[in-house]
mmCIF file of C-alpha atoms and ligand atoms in Angstrom:
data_model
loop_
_atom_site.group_PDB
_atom_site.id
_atom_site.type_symbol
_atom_site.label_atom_id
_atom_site.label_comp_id
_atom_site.label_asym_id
_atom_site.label_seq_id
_atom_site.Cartn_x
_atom_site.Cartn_y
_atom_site.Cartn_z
ATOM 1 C CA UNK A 1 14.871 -9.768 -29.385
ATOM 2 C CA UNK A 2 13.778 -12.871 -31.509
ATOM 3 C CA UNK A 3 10.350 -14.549 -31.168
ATOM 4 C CA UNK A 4 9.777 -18.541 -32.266
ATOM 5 C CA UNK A 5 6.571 -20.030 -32.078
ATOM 6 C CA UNK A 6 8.121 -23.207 -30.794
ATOM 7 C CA UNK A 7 7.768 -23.201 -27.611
ATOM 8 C CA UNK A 8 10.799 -24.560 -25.169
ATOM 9 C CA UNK A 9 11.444 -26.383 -21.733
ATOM 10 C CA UNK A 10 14.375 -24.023 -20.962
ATOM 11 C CA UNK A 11 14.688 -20.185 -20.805
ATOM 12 C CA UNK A 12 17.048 -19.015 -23.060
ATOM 13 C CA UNK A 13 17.241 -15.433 -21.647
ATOM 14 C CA UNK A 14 19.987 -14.470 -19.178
ATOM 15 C CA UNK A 15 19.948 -14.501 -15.896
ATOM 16 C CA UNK A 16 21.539 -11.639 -13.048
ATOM 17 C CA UNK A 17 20.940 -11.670 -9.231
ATOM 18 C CA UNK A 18 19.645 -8.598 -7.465
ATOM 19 C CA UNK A 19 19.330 -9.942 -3.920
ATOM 20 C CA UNK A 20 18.628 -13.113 -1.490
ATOM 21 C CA UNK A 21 15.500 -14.145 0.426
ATOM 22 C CA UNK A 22 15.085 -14.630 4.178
ATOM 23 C CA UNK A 23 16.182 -18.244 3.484
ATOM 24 C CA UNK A 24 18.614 -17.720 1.402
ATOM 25 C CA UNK A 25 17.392 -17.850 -2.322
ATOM 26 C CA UNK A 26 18.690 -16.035 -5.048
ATOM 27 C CA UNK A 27 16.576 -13.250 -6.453
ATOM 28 C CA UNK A 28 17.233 -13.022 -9.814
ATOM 29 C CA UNK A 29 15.828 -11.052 -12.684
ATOM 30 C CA UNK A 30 15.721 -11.187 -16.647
ATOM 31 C CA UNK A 31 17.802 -7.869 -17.426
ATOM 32 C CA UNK A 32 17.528 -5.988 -20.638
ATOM 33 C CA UNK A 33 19.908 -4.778 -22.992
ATOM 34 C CA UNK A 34 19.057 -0.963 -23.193
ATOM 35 C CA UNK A 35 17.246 1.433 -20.878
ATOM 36 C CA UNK A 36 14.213 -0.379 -19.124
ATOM 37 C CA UNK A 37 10.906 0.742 -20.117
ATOM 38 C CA UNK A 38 8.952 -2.102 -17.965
ATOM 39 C CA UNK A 39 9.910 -4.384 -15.530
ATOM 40 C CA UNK A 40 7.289 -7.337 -15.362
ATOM 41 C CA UNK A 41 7.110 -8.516 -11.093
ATOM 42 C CA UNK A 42 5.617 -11.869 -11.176
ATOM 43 C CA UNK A 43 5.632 -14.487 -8.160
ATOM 44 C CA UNK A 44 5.199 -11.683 -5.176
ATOM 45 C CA UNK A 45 2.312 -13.974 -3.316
ATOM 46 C CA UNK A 46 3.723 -17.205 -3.066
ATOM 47 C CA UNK A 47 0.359 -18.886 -3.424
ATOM 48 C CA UNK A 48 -0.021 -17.349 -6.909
ATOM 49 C CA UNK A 49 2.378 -19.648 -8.650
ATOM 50 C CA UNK A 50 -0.085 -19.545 -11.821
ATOM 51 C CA UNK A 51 1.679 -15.687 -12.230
ATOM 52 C CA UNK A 52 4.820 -17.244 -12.759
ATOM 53 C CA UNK A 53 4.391 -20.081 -15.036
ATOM 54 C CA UNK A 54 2.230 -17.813 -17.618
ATOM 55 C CA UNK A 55 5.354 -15.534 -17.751
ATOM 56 C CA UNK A 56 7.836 -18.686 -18.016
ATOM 57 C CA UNK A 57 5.423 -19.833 -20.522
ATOM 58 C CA UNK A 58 5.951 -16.338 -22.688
ATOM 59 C CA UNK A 59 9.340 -16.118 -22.001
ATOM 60 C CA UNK A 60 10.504 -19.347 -23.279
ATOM 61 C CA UNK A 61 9.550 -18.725 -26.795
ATOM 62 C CA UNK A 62 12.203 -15.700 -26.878
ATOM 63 C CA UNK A 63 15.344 -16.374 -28.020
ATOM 64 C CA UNK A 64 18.119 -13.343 -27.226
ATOM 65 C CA UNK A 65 17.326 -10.741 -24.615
ATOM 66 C CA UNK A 66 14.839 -7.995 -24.692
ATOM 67 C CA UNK A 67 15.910 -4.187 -25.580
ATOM 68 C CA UNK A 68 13.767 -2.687 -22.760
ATOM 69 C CA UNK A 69 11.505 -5.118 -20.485
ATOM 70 C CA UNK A 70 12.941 -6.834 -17.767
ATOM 71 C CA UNK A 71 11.572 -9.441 -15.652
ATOM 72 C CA UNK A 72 11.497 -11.065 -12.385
ATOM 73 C CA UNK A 73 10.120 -14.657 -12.121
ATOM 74 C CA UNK A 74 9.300 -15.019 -8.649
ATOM 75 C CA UNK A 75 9.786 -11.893 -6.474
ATOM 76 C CA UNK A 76 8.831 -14.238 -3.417
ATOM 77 C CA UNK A 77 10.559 -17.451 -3.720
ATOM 78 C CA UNK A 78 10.433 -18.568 -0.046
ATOM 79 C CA UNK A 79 6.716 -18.100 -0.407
ATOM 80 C CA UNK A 80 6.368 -20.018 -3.545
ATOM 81 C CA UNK A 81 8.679 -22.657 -2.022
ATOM 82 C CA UNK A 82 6.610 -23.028 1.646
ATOM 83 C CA UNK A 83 3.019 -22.391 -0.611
ATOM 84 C CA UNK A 84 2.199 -19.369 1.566
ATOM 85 C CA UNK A 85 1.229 -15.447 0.574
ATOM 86 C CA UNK A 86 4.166 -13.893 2.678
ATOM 87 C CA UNK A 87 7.559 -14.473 2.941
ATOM 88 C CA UNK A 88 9.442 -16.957 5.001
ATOM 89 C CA UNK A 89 8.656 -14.019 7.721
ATOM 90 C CA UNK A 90 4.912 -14.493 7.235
ATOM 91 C CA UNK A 91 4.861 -10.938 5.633
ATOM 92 C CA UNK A 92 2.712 -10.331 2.953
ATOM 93 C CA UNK A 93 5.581 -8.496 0.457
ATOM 94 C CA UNK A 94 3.175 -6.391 -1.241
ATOM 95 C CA UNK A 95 2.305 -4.777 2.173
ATOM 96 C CA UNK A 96 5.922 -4.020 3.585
ATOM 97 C CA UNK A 97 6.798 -1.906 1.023
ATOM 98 C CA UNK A 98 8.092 1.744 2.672
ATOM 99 C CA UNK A 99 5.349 3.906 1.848
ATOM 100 C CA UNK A 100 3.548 6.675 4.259
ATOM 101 C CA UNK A 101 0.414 4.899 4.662
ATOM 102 C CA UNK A 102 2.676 1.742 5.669
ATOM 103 C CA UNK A 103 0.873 0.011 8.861
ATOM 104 C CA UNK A 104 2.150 -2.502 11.827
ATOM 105 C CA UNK A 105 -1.589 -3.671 11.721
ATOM 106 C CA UNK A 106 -1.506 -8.045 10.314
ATOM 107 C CA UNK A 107 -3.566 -7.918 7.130
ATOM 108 C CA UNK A 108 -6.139 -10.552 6.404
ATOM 109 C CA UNK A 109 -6.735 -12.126 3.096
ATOM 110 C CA UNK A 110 -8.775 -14.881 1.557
ATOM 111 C CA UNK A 111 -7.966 -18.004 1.326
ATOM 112 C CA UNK A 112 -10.393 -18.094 -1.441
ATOM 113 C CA UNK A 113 -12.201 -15.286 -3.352
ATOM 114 C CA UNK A 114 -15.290 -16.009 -1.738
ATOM 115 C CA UNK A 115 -14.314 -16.833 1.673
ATOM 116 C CA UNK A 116 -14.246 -13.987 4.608
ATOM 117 C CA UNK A 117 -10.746 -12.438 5.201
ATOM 118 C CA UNK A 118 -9.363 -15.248 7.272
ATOM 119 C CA UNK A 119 -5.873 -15.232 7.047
ATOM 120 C CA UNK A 120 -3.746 -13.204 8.533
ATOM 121 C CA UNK A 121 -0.485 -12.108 7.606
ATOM 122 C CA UNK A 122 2.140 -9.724 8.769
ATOM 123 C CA UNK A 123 3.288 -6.115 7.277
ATOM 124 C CA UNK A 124 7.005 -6.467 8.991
ATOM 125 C CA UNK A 125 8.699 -4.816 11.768
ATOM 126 C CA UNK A 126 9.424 -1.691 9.838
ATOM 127 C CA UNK A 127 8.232 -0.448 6.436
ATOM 128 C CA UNK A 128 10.489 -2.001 3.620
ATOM 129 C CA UNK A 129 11.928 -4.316 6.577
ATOM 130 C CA UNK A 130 11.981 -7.739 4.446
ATOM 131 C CA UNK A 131 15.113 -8.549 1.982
ATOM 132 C CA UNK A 132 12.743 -9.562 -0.610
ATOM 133 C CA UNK A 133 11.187 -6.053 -0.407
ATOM 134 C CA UNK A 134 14.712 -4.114 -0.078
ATOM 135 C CA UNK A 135 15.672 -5.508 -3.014
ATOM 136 C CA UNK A 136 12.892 -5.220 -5.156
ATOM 137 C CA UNK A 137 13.193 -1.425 -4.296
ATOM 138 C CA UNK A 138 16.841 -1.338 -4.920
ATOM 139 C CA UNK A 139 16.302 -2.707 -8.707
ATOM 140 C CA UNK A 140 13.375 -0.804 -9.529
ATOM 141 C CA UNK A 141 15.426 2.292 -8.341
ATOM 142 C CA UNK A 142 18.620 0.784 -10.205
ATOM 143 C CA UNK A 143 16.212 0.231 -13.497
ATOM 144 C CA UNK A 144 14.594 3.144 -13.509
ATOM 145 C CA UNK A 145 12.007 1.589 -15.473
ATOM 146 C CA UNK A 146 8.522 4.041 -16.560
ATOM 147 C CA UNK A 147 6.010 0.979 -16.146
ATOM 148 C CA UNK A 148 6.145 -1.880 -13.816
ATOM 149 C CA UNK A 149 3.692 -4.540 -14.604
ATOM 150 C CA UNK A 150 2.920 -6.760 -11.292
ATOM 151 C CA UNK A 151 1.248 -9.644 -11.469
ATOM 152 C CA UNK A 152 -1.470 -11.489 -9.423
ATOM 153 C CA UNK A 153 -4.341 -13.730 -9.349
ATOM 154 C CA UNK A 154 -7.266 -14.170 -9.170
ATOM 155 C CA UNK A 155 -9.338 -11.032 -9.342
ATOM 156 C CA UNK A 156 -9.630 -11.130 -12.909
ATOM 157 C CA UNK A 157 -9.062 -7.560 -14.031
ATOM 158 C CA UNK A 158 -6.423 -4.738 -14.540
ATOM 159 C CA UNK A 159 -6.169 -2.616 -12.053
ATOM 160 C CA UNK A 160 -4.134 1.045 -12.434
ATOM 161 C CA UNK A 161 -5.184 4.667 -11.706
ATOM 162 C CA UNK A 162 -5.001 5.321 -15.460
ATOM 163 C CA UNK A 163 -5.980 3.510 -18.953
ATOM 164 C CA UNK A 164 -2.826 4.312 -20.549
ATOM 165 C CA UNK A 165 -1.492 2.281 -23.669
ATOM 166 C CA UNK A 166 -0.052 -0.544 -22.439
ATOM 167 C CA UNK A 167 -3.431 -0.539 -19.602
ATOM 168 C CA UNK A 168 -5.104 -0.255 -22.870
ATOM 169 C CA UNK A 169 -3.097 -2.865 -25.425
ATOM 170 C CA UNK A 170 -3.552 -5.725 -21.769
ATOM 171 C CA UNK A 171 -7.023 -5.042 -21.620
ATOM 172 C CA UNK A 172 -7.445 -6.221 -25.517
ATOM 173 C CA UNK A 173 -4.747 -8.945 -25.669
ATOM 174 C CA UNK A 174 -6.350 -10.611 -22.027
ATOM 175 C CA UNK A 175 -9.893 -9.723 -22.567
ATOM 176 C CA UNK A 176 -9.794 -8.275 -19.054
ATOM 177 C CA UNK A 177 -11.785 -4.870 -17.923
ATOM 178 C CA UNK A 178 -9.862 -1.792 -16.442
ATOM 179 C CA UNK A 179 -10.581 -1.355 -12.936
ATOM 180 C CA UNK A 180 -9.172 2.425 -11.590
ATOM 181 C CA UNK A 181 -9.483 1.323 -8.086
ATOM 182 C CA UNK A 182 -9.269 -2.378 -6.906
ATOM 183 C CA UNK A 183 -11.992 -1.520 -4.125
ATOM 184 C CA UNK A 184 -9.752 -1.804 -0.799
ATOM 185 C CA UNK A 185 -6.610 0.047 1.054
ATOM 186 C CA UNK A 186 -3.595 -1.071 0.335
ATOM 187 C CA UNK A 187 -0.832 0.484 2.552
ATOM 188 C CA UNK A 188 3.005 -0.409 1.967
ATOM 189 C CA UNK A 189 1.767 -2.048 -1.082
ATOM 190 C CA UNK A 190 4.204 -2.114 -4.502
ATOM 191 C CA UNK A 191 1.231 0.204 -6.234
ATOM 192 C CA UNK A 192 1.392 2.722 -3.229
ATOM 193 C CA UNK A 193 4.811 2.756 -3.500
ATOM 194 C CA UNK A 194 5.152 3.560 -7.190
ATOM 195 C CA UNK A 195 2.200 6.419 -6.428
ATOM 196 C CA UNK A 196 3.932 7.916 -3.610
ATOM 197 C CA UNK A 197 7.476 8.062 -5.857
ATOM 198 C CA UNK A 198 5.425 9.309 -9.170
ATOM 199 C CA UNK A 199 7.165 6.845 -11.426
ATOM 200 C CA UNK A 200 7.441 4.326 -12.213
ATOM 201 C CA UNK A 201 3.945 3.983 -13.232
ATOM 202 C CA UNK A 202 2.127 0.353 -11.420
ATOM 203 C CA UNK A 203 -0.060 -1.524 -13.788
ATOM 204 C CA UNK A 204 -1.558 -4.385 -11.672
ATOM 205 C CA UNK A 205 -2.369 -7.587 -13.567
ATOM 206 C CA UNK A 206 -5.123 -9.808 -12.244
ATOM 207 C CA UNK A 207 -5.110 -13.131 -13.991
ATOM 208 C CA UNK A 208 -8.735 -14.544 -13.797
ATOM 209 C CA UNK A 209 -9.295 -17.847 -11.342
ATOM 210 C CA UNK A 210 -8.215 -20.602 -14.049
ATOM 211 C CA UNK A 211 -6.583 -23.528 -13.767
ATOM 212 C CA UNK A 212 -3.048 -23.444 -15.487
ATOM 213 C CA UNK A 213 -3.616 -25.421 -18.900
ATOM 214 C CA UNK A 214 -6.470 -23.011 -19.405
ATOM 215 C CA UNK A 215 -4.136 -19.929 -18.696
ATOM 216 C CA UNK A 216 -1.680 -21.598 -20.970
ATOM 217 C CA UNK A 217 -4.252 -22.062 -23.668
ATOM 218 C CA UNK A 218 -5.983 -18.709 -23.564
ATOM 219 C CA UNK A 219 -3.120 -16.316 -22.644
ATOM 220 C CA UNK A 220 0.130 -17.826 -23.515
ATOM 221 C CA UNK A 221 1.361 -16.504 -26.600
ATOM 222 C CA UNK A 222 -0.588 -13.565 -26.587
ATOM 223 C CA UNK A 223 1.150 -12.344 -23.594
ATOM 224 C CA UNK A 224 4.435 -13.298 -25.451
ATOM 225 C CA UNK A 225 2.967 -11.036 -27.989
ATOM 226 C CA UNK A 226 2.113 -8.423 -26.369
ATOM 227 C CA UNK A 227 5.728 -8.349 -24.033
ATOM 228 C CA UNK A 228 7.343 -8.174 -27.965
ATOM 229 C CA UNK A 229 5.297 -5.500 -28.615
ATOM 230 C CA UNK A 230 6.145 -3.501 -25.723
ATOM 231 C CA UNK A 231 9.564 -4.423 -25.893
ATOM 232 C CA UNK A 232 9.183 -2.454 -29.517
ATOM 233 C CA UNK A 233 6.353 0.083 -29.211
ATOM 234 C CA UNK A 234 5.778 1.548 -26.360
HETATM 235 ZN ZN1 LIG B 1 -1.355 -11.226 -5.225
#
């Protein structure tokens, strides 16, 4: 994979589709060229858009494919599209996933970090009922990928079970602290999912509350730095 410091309007990488939303949308993903290591899940909450452009941001300044990372853009397009958490469906994604501890029960979130949980979403009709979800399951299974690196705002931290290397080498690059637990249940979500199936292992990424120039400016080619050196390393 080749790296230039210019940074571009386009990305260069190739494109493949792995599924379609609830209104239609193309899923795609960013394959890579040998066995998949990571796949990097960005754009699951539509209303955390800033996840997406920080990995655009990255991935622009590669020129040919990477050898084992893959990566989806937006895993929740309809949601990114309408400005809303959940899907077209008004499912949160990251709670529909087909886990045991999947519940029927809405979910409430925050509209923002220091608000009360005041909005509710839904959790489907059936664990793993959404095509959004399907398919994400369907190309992590098809990947086979040891990490997955999801991606959220705006709790500010990394949140997995372990510090492993690449918990480790995120912590470092974003100047973020580990967090083992991220302090509340989260049935059906991608993390429980990865748990329940013992790999891949589910490295959360919490971008802190920022606005996007200041993402861009503080994280943007580190984190193209540190995908290259996953891509090589790990
Ligand atoms: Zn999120």
């Amino acid at each position: 994979m080749k790296f230039s410091s210019e940074s571009r309007g386009v990305i260069r990488l190739p494109f493949a589709k792995y599924g379609c939303s609830v209104l239609g949308a193309p899923l795609r993903y960013i394959p890579c060229t040998g066995p998949c290591r990571m796949l990097v899940i960005a754009g699951i909450h539509g209303e955390e858009p800033e996840t997406t452009f920080l990995l655009s941001r990255a991935l622009r300044a590669f020129e040919t494919p990477f050898e084992s990372v893959a990566f989806v853009l937006c895993a929740n397009p309809d949601g990114m599209m309408l400005g809303t958490r959940g899907n077209a469906n008004g499912v949160d994604l990251n709670r529909n996933f087909p886990t045991g501890n999947w519940s029927r029960e809405p979910v409430y979130c925050r509209s923002v970090l220091e608000a009360s949980r005041d909005t509710e979403l839904l959790t489907g009709n059936l664990p793993g009922s959404e095509p959004e979800t399907q398919a994400l399951v369907s190309l992590i299974q098809e990947l086979s990928p040891n990490l997955v690196l999801s991606m959220h705002a705006p709790m500010g931290c990394i949140d997995a079970p372990q510090q492993s290397e690449l918990v480790r080498a995120l912590c470092d690059t974003m100047g973020l602290l580990w967090r083992p637990d991220i302090g509340y249940p989260t049935p059906g979500s991608l993390g429980t999912w990865c748990k329940e199936q013992k790999s891949p292992e589910c490295v959360t990424l919490e971008l802190p509350r920022m606005s996007l120039e200041a993402l861009f400016e503080r994280y943007g080619s580190n984190f193209a730095a540190l995908l290259q050196k996953v891509d090589s390393t790990f």
